[in-house]
Amino acid sequence: MRIEIISCLNDNYSYLIFDENKKIGSVVDPGEADPVIKEIEKNNIKLQYILNTHHHYDHVGGNKELKERFNSKIIGFRGDKDRIPGIDIFVDNNQKWVEENFEFEIFHVPGHTSGHICFYFYKEKLIFTGDTLFSLGCGKVFEGTHKQMFDSLSRLKNLPPDTKIYCGHEYTLQNSIFCEANDSKNLKLKNKITEIKTRLKKGLPSIPTVLSDEIECNIFLKAKDVNSFSKLRDLKDNF
Ligand code: ZN
Ligand code: FE
């Protein structure tokens, strides 16, 4: 399975995931259609599915155009069936999707929105986390409670440490400033920030990140309980 990272809108990432031999694939969170179409045509892929982590415009903005153009099916959370544009297939928490070599499990992770899901490709050990877990940060709590967001992040934290994280935005550098301000003695964090800056300077995405790095460096994953998590989230909202 190959993954191409596609920049959308200002700082969104969409991901084209495909089988290079069979020339079939899917896209995760197309914030807009044009850059995704370019990548699909470049690789000559038949776009079977559009996967949405949540209903926000910057993650579903390309849904309808891509669906019409490539005759693809849109997969999203059942609870969001009335607000994901063009949705065809409803999925539920813990559901496994198995189709040829395209296998994933759905994690329902409420907090950022009530219907947010992650797509966990357990064979490849990678997960698309949308706006729930970012590199060195986490999503704002818009529709859920801090407890829900904390529990959702805890679930992600329990994945194998070498799991690769593909998130919805390039927020890493801004996030790193907040982590550093609250965790100034963390050497591992300092090294990660150096790596991130090198990648960004070359015009490369800071994504994917690895779960073990996030557990050691991401201040939100380091929070031991809901209280400390809530405090951090509030601080960051006003940072
Ligand atoms: Zn969002
Ligand atoms: Fe977003």
PDB file of C-alpha atoms and ligand atoms in Angstrom:
ATOM      1  CA  MET A   1       0.000   0.000   0.000  1.00  0.00           C
ATOM      2  CA  ARG A   2       1.416   3.344  -0.975  1.00  0.00           C
ATOM      3  CA  ILE A   3       0.451   6.668   0.584  1.00  0.00           C
ATOM      4  CA  GLU A   4       0.772  10.039  -1.086  1.00  0.00           C
ATOM      5  CA  ILE A   5       0.409  13.102   1.102  1.00  0.00           C
ATOM      6  CA  ILE A   6      -1.638  15.829  -0.585  1.00  0.00           C
ATOM      7  CA  SER A   7      -1.677  19.431   0.650  1.00  0.00           C
ATOM      8  CA  CYS A   8      -5.162  20.943   0.603  1.00  0.00           C
ATOM      9  CA  LEU A   9      -6.453  24.428   1.440  1.00  0.00           C
ATOM     10  CA  ASN A  10      -4.115  26.290   3.819  1.00  0.00           C
ATOM     11  CA  ASP A  11      -2.658  23.622   6.038  1.00  0.00           C
ATOM     12  CA  ASN A  12      -4.793  20.507   5.570  1.00  0.00           C
ATOM     13  CA  TYR A  13      -3.513  17.114   4.535  1.00  0.00           C
ATOM     14  CA  SER A  14      -5.448  14.644   2.492  1.00  0.00           C
ATOM     15  CA  TYR A  15      -4.013  11.193   1.812  1.00  0.00           C
ATOM     16  CA  LEU A  16      -4.222   9.034  -1.284  1.00  0.00           C
ATOM     17  CA  ILE A  17      -3.747   5.383  -0.311  1.00  0.00           C
ATOM     18  CA  PHE A  18      -3.459   2.864  -3.093  1.00  0.00           C
ATOM     19  CA  ASP A  19      -2.360  -0.473  -4.429  1.00  0.00           C
ATOM     20  CA  GLU A  20       0.289   0.222  -7.034  1.00  0.00           C
ATOM     21  CA  ASN A  21      -0.239  -3.029  -8.888  1.00  0.00           C
ATOM     22  CA  LYS A  22      -4.011  -3.037  -9.037  1.00  0.00           C
ATOM     23  CA  LYS A  23      -4.173   0.732  -9.482  1.00  0.00           C
ATOM     24  CA  ILE A  24      -7.068   1.091  -7.063  1.00  0.00           C
ATOM     25  CA  GLY A  25      -7.218   3.301  -4.031  1.00  0.00           C
ATOM     26  CA  SER A  26      -8.992   5.598  -1.618  1.00  0.00           C
ATOM     27  CA  VAL A  27      -8.580   9.102  -0.354  1.00  0.00           C
ATOM     28  CA  VAL A  28      -8.770  10.289   3.245  1.00  0.00           C
ATOM     29  CA  ASP A  29     -10.347  13.676   4.056  1.00  0.00           C
ATOM     30  CA  PRO A  30     -10.293  15.525   0.739  1.00  0.00           C
ATOM     31  CA  GLY A  31     -10.565  19.140   1.874  1.00  0.00           C
ATOM     32  CA  GLU A  32     -10.819  20.168  -1.773  1.00  0.00           C
ATOM     33  CA  ALA A  33     -10.975  18.265  -5.050  1.00  0.00           C
ATOM     34  CA  ASP A  34      -8.328  19.765  -7.379  1.00  0.00           C
ATOM     35  CA  PRO A  35      -5.067  18.695  -5.718  1.00  0.00           C
ATOM     36  CA  VAL A  36      -6.553  15.238  -5.108  1.00  0.00           C
ATOM     37  CA  ILE A  37      -7.600  14.865  -8.741  1.00  0.00           C
ATOM     38  CA  LYS A  38      -4.057  15.775  -9.817  1.00  0.00           C
ATOM     39  CA  GLU A  39      -2.553  13.079  -7.605  1.00  0.00           C
ATOM     40  CA  ILE A  40      -5.088  10.480  -8.741  1.00  0.00           C
ATOM     41  CA  GLU A  41      -4.375  11.209 -12.399  1.00  0.00           C
ATOM     42  CA  LYS A  42      -0.628  11.276 -11.881  1.00  0.00           C
ATOM     43  CA  ASN A  43      -0.784   7.749 -10.471  1.00  0.00           C
ATOM     44  CA  ASN A  44      -3.551   6.582 -12.762  1.00  0.00           C
ATOM     45  CA  ILE A  45      -5.677   5.294  -9.880  1.00  0.00           C
ATOM     46  CA  LYS A  46      -9.293   4.205  -9.835  1.00  0.00           C
ATOM     47  CA  LEU A  47     -10.684   5.989  -6.767  1.00  0.00           C
ATOM     48  CA  GLN A  48     -12.925   3.465  -5.014  1.00  0.00           C
ATOM     49  CA  TYR A  49     -13.577   5.158  -1.690  1.00  0.00           C
ATOM     50  CA  ILE A  50     -13.516   8.500   0.058  1.00  0.00           C
ATOM     51  CA  LEU A  51     -12.920   8.161   3.805  1.00  0.00           C
ATOM     52  CA  ASN A  52     -13.984  10.994   6.105  1.00  0.00           C
ATOM     53  CA  THR A  53     -12.789  11.334   9.700  1.00  0.00           C
ATOM     54  CA  HIS A  54     -15.417  13.984  10.491  1.00  0.00           C
ATOM     55  CA  HIS A  55     -17.852  16.400   8.914  1.00  0.00           C
ATOM     56  CA  HIS A  56     -15.884  19.680   9.046  1.00  0.00           C
ATOM     57  CA  TYR A  57     -15.678  21.498   5.745  1.00  0.00           C
ATOM     58  CA  ASP A  58     -11.893  21.335   5.504  1.00  0.00           C
ATOM     59  CA  HIS A  59     -12.113  17.522   5.536  1.00  0.00           C
ATOM     60  CA  VAL A  60     -15.098  16.905   3.246  1.00  0.00           C
ATOM     61  CA  GLY A  61     -14.961  19.886   0.859  1.00  0.00           C
ATOM     62  CA  GLY A  62     -13.883  17.702  -2.086  1.00  0.00           C
ATOM     63  CA  ASN A  63     -16.363  14.873  -1.450  1.00  0.00           C
ATOM     64  CA  LYS A  64     -19.023  15.613  -4.015  1.00  0.00           C
ATOM     65  CA  GLU A  65     -16.774  16.578  -6.909  1.00  0.00           C
ATOM     66  CA  LEU A  66     -14.577  13.504  -6.435  1.00  0.00           C
ATOM     67  CA  LYS A  67     -17.567  11.214  -6.016  1.00  0.00           C
ATOM     68  CA  GLU A  68     -19.121  12.423  -9.262  1.00  0.00           C
ATOM     69  CA  ARG A  69     -15.926  12.402 -11.244  1.00  0.00           C
ATOM     70  CA  PHE A  70     -14.644   8.974 -10.190  1.00  0.00           C
ATOM     71  CA  ASN A  71     -17.887   7.290  -9.189  1.00  0.00           C
ATOM     72  CA  SER A  72     -16.490   6.605  -5.714  1.00  0.00           C
ATOM     73  CA  LYS A  73     -18.311   5.645  -2.530  1.00  0.00           C
ATOM     74  CA  ILE A  74     -18.061   7.832   0.556  1.00  0.00           C
ATOM     75  CA  ILE A  75     -17.476   6.175   3.932  1.00  0.00           C
ATOM     76  CA  GLY A  76     -18.258   7.981   7.195  1.00  0.00           C
ATOM     77  CA  PHE A  77     -19.542   7.530  10.720  1.00  0.00           C
ATOM     78  CA  ARG A  78     -23.170   6.418  11.003  1.00  0.00           C
ATOM     79  CA  GLY A  79     -23.890   9.154  13.563  1.00  0.00           C
ATOM     80  CA  ASP A  80     -22.770  11.759  11.019  1.00  0.00           C
ATOM     81  CA  LYS A  81     -24.894  10.481   8.158  1.00  0.00           C
ATOM     82  CA  ASP A  82     -26.848  13.728   7.994  1.00  0.00           C
ATOM     83  CA  ARG A  83     -23.829  16.010   7.860  1.00  0.00           C
ATOM     84  CA  ILE A  84     -21.196  14.279   5.727  1.00  0.00           C
ATOM     85  CA  PRO A  85     -21.853  15.420   2.162  1.00  0.00           C
ATOM     86  CA  GLY A  86     -22.612  12.579  -0.252  1.00  0.00           C
ATOM     87  CA  ILE A  87     -22.131   9.795   2.312  1.00  0.00           C
ATOM     88  CA  ASP A  88     -22.917   6.289   0.965  1.00  0.00           C
ATOM     89  CA  ILE A  89     -21.622   3.828   3.547  1.00  0.00           C
ATOM     90  CA  PHE A  90     -22.115   4.151   7.309  1.00  0.00           C
ATOM     91  CA  VAL A  91     -19.537   2.681   9.683  1.00  0.00           C
ATOM     92  CA  ASP A  92     -19.620   2.149  13.453  1.00  0.00           C
ATOM     93  CA  ASN A  93     -17.158   2.072  16.322  1.00  0.00           C
ATOM     94  CA  ASN A  94     -14.866  -1.005  16.243  1.00  0.00           C
ATOM     95  CA  GLN A  95     -16.146  -2.083  12.860  1.00  0.00           C
ATOM     96  CA  LYS A  96     -13.627  -3.878  10.693  1.00  0.00           C
ATOM     97  CA  TRP A  97     -13.527  -3.215   6.989  1.00  0.00           C
ATOM     98  CA  VAL A  98     -11.903  -5.960   4.976  1.00  0.00           C
ATOM     99  CA  GLU A  99     -11.720  -5.785   1.221  1.00  0.00           C
ATOM    100  CA  GLU A 100      -8.894  -7.369  -0.739  1.00  0.00           C
ATOM    101  CA  ASN A 101      -5.769  -5.812   0.720  1.00  0.00           C
ATOM    102  CA  PHE A 102      -7.622  -2.820   2.079  1.00  0.00           C
ATOM    103  CA  GLU A 103      -8.254  -3.457   5.755  1.00  0.00           C
ATOM    104  CA  PHE A 104      -8.962  -1.101   8.578  1.00  0.00           C
ATOM    105  CA  GLU A 105     -10.752  -0.767  11.894  1.00  0.00           C
ATOM    106  CA  ILE A 106     -12.931   2.174  12.915  1.00  0.00           C
ATOM    107  CA  PHE A 107     -12.193   3.946  16.196  1.00  0.00           C
ATOM    108  CA  HIS A 108     -14.946   6.281  17.305  1.00  0.00           C
ATOM    109  CA  VAL A 109     -13.088   9.104  19.076  1.00  0.00           C
ATOM    110  CA  PRO A 110     -15.550  11.807  20.195  1.00  0.00           C
ATOM    111  CA  GLY A 111     -14.241  15.145  21.468  1.00  0.00           C
ATOM    112  CA  HIS A 112     -13.322  17.391  18.545  1.00  0.00           C
ATOM    113  CA  THR A 113     -16.728  16.500  17.106  1.00  0.00           C
ATOM    114  CA  SER A 114     -19.240  14.007  18.455  1.00  0.00           C
ATOM    115  CA  GLY A 115     -18.894  11.789  15.397  1.00  0.00           C
ATOM    116  CA  HIS A 116     -15.147  11.856  14.816  1.00  0.00           C
ATOM    117  CA  ILE A 117     -13.571   8.562  13.753  1.00  0.00           C
ATOM    118  CA  CYS A 118     -10.061   7.325  13.016  1.00  0.00           C
ATOM    119  CA  PHE A 119      -9.183   4.738  10.374  1.00  0.00           C
ATOM    120  CA  TYR A 120      -6.691   2.232  11.772  1.00  0.00           C
ATOM    121  CA  PHE A 121      -4.886   0.150   9.148  1.00  0.00           C
ATOM    122  CA  TYR A 122      -3.728  -2.544  11.553  1.00  0.00           C
ATOM    123  CA  LYS A 123      -1.758  -4.591   9.000  1.00  0.00           C
ATOM    124  CA  GLU A 124       0.381  -1.621   8.012  1.00  0.00           C
ATOM    125  CA  LYS A 125       0.287  -0.210  11.553  1.00  0.00           C
ATOM    126  CA  LEU A 126      -0.839   3.247  10.581  1.00  0.00           C
ATOM    127  CA  ILE A 127      -3.766   5.401  11.524  1.00  0.00           C
ATOM    128  CA  PHE A 128      -5.517   8.426  10.053  1.00  0.00           C
ATOM    129  CA  THR A 129      -6.378  10.608  13.017  1.00  0.00           C
ATOM    130  CA  GLY A 130      -8.048  13.637  11.407  1.00  0.00           C
ATOM    131  CA  ASP A 131      -8.364  16.435  13.971  1.00  0.00           C
ATOM    132  CA  THR A 132      -8.149  14.221  17.063  1.00  0.00           C
ATOM    133  CA  LEU A 133      -4.414  13.579  17.410  1.00  0.00           C
ATOM    134  CA  PHE A 134      -1.910  15.896  15.727  1.00  0.00           C
ATOM    135  CA  SER A 135       1.837  15.737  15.846  1.00  0.00           C
ATOM    136  CA  LEU A 136       2.669  17.442  19.167  1.00  0.00           C
ATOM    137  CA  GLY A 137      -0.940  18.472  19.682  1.00  0.00           C
ATOM    138  CA  CYS A 138      -4.576  17.484  19.655  1.00  0.00           C
ATOM    139  CA  GLY A 139      -7.781  18.891  18.234  1.00  0.00           C
ATOM    140  CA  LYS A 140      -9.861  21.514  19.952  1.00  0.00           C
ATOM    141  CA  VAL A 141     -12.773  20.148  21.921  1.00  0.00           C
ATOM    142  CA  PHE A 142     -15.749  21.505  19.982  1.00  0.00           C
ATOM    143  CA  GLU A 143     -18.634  19.121  20.509  1.00  0.00           C
ATOM    144  CA  GLY A 144     -17.541  16.706  23.175  1.00  0.00           C
ATOM    145  CA  THR A 145     -16.303  16.956  26.739  1.00  0.00           C
ATOM    146  CA  HIS A 146     -12.693  17.074  27.858  1.00  0.00           C
ATOM    147  CA  LYS A 147     -13.244  13.647  29.370  1.00  0.00           C
ATOM    148  CA  GLN A 148     -14.306  12.270  25.993  1.00  0.00           C
ATOM    149  CA  MET A 149     -11.283  13.775  24.260  1.00  0.00           C
ATOM    150  CA  PHE A 150      -8.976  12.449  26.969  1.00  0.00           C
ATOM    151  CA  ASP A 151     -10.465   8.957  26.617  1.00  0.00           C
ATOM    152  CA  SER A 152     -10.225   9.126  22.839  1.00  0.00           C
ATOM    153  CA  LEU A 153      -6.541  10.069  23.019  1.00  0.00           C
ATOM    154  CA  SER A 154      -5.954   7.326  25.595  1.00  0.00           C
ATOM    155  CA  ARG A 155      -7.321   4.788  23.161  1.00  0.00           C
ATOM    156  CA  LEU A 156      -4.896   5.960  20.477  1.00  0.00           C
ATOM    157  CA  LYS A 157      -2.073   5.894  22.981  1.00  0.00           C
ATOM    158  CA  ASN A 158      -2.603   2.156  23.450  1.00  0.00           C
ATOM    159  CA  LEU A 159      -1.800   1.284  19.854  1.00  0.00           C
ATOM    160  CA  PRO A 160       1.583  -0.331  19.103  1.00  0.00           C
ATOM    161  CA  PRO A 161       4.331   2.283  19.719  1.00  0.00           C
ATOM    162  CA  ASP A 162       5.603   2.038  16.151  1.00  0.00           C
ATOM    163  CA  THR A 163       2.203   3.002  14.695  1.00  0.00           C
ATOM    164  CA  LYS A 164       2.494   5.781  12.145  1.00  0.00           C
ATOM    165  CA  ILE A 165       0.168   8.753  12.640  1.00  0.00           C
ATOM    166  CA  TYR A 166      -1.276  10.576   9.636  1.00  0.00           C
ATOM    167  CA  CYS A 167      -3.210  13.594  10.878  1.00  0.00           C
ATOM    168  CA  GLY A 168      -5.387  16.221   9.228  1.00  0.00           C
ATOM    169  CA  HIS A 169      -3.237  19.347   9.488  1.00  0.00           C
ATOM    170  CA  GLU A 170       0.321  20.636   9.315  1.00  0.00           C
ATOM    171  CA  TYR A 171       0.187  22.245  12.762  1.00  0.00           C
ATOM    172  CA  THR A 172       3.354  20.615  14.054  1.00  0.00           C
ATOM    173  CA  LEU A 173       5.619  23.645  14.310  1.00  0.00           C
ATOM    174  CA  GLN A 174       3.018  25.807  16.094  1.00  0.00           C
ATOM    175  CA  ASN A 175       2.222  22.859  18.368  1.00  0.00           C
ATOM    176  CA  SER A 176       5.893  22.407  19.196  1.00  0.00           C
ATOM    177  CA  ILE A 177       6.082  25.910  20.674  1.00  0.00           C
ATOM    178  CA  PHE A 178       3.375  25.068  23.197  1.00  0.00           C
ATOM    179  CA  CYS A 179       4.970  21.714  24.060  1.00  0.00           C
ATOM    180  CA  GLU A 180       8.347  23.341  24.581  1.00  0.00           C
ATOM    181  CA  ALA A 181       6.887  26.071  26.782  1.00  0.00           C
ATOM    182  CA  ASN A 182       5.354  23.442  29.075  1.00  0.00           C
ATOM    183  CA  ASP A 183       8.027  20.759  28.896  1.00  0.00           C
ATOM    184  CA  SER A 184      11.276  22.690  28.502  1.00  0.00           C
ATOM    185  CA  LYS A 185      13.584  19.970  29.827  1.00  0.00           C
ATOM    186  CA  ASN A 186      12.445  17.290  27.412  1.00  0.00           C
ATOM    187  CA  LEU A 187      15.511  16.436  25.298  1.00  0.00           C
ATOM    188  CA  LYS A 188      13.627  14.052  23.063  1.00  0.00           C
ATOM    189  CA  LEU A 189      11.234  16.918  22.270  1.00  0.00           C
ATOM    190  CA  LYS A 190      14.119  19.244  21.432  1.00  0.00           C
ATOM    191  CA  ASN A 191      15.525  16.676  19.015  1.00  0.00           C
ATOM    192  CA  LYS A 192      12.150  16.121  17.427  1.00  0.00           C
ATOM    193  CA  ILE A 193      11.706  19.853  16.903  1.00  0.00           C
ATOM    194  CA  THR A 194      15.089  20.025  15.169  1.00  0.00           C
ATOM    195  CA  GLU A 195      14.038  17.181  12.858  1.00  0.00           C
ATOM    196  CA  ILE A 196      10.690  18.857  12.162  1.00  0.00           C
ATOM    197  CA  LYS A 197      12.322  22.154  11.268  1.00  0.00           C
ATOM    198  CA  THR A 198      14.723  20.417   8.896  1.00  0.00           C
ATOM    199  CA  ARG A 199      11.863  18.679   7.115  1.00  0.00           C
ATOM    200  CA  LEU A 200       9.730  21.802   6.854  1.00  0.00           C
ATOM    201  CA  LYS A 201      12.666  23.859   5.553  1.00  0.00           C
ATOM    202  CA  LYS A 202      13.027  21.371   2.714  1.00  0.00           C
ATOM    203  CA  GLY A 203       9.344  21.810   1.936  1.00  0.00           C
ATOM    204  CA  LEU A 204       8.521  18.330   3.263  1.00  0.00           C
ATOM    205  CA  PRO A 205       5.576  17.525   5.538  1.00  0.00           C
ATOM    206  CA  SER A 206       6.326  16.782   9.208  1.00  0.00           C
ATOM    207  CA  ILE A 207       3.882  13.887   8.806  1.00  0.00           C
ATOM    208  CA  PRO A 208       3.760  10.970   9.441  1.00  0.00           C
ATOM    209  CA  THR A 209       4.845  10.994  13.029  1.00  0.00           C
ATOM    210  CA  VAL A 210       5.326   7.864  15.136  1.00  0.00           C
ATOM    211  CA  LEU A 211       3.233   7.101  18.203  1.00  0.00           C
ATOM    212  CA  SER A 212       6.279   6.457  20.438  1.00  0.00           C
ATOM    213  CA  ASP A 213       7.562   9.978  19.641  1.00  0.00           C
ATOM    214  CA  GLU A 214       4.170  11.450  20.461  1.00  0.00           C
ATOM    215  CA  ILE A 215       3.953   9.581  23.764  1.00  0.00           C
ATOM    216  CA  GLU A 216       7.296  11.076  24.769  1.00  0.00           C
ATOM    217  CA  CYS A 217       6.910  14.545  23.262  1.00  0.00           C
ATOM    218  CA  ASN A 218       3.232  15.443  22.877  1.00  0.00           C
ATOM    219  CA  ILE A 219       2.210  17.259  26.044  1.00  0.00           C
ATOM    220  CA  PHE A 220      -1.427  16.225  25.596  1.00  0.00           C
ATOM    221  CA  LEU A 221      -0.517  12.531  25.533  1.00  0.00           C
ATOM    222  CA  LYS A 222       1.696  13.039  28.567  1.00  0.00           C
ATOM    223  CA  ALA A 223      -1.265  14.285  30.647  1.00  0.00           C
ATOM    224  CA  LYS A 224      -1.868  11.703  33.365  1.00  0.00           C
ATOM    225  CA  ASP A 225      -5.540  12.453  34.041  1.00  0.00           C
ATOM    226  CA  VAL A 226      -8.540  14.374  32.740  1.00  0.00           C
ATOM    227  CA  ASN A 227      -7.846  17.345  34.992  1.00  0.00           C
ATOM    228  CA  SER A 228      -4.335  17.979  33.777  1.00  0.00           C
ATOM    229  CA  PHE A 229      -5.490  17.344  30.220  1.00  0.00           C
ATOM    230  CA  SER A 230      -8.305  19.918  30.554  1.00  0.00           C
ATOM    231  CA  LYS A 231      -5.923  22.509  31.967  1.00  0.00           C
ATOM    232  CA  LEU A 232      -3.524  22.041  29.075  1.00  0.00           C
ATOM    233  CA  ARG A 233      -6.314  22.182  26.510  1.00  0.00           C
ATOM    234  CA  ASP A 234      -7.621  25.444  28.001  1.00  0.00           C
ATOM    235  CA  LEU A 235      -4.126  26.941  28.145  1.00  0.00           C
ATOM    236  CA  LYS A 236      -3.500  26.019  24.513  1.00  0.00           C
ATOM    237  CA  ASP A 237      -6.816  27.543  23.406  1.00  0.00           C
ATOM    238  CA  ASN A 238      -5.544  30.874  24.717  1.00  0.00           C
ATOM    239  CA  PHE A 239      -1.890  30.443  23.822  1.00  0.00           C
TER     240      PHE A 239
HETATM  241 ZN    ZN B   1     -12.082  19.596  12.343  1.00  0.00          ZN
HETATM  242 FE    FE B   2      -9.636  20.367  10.375  1.00  0.00          FE
END
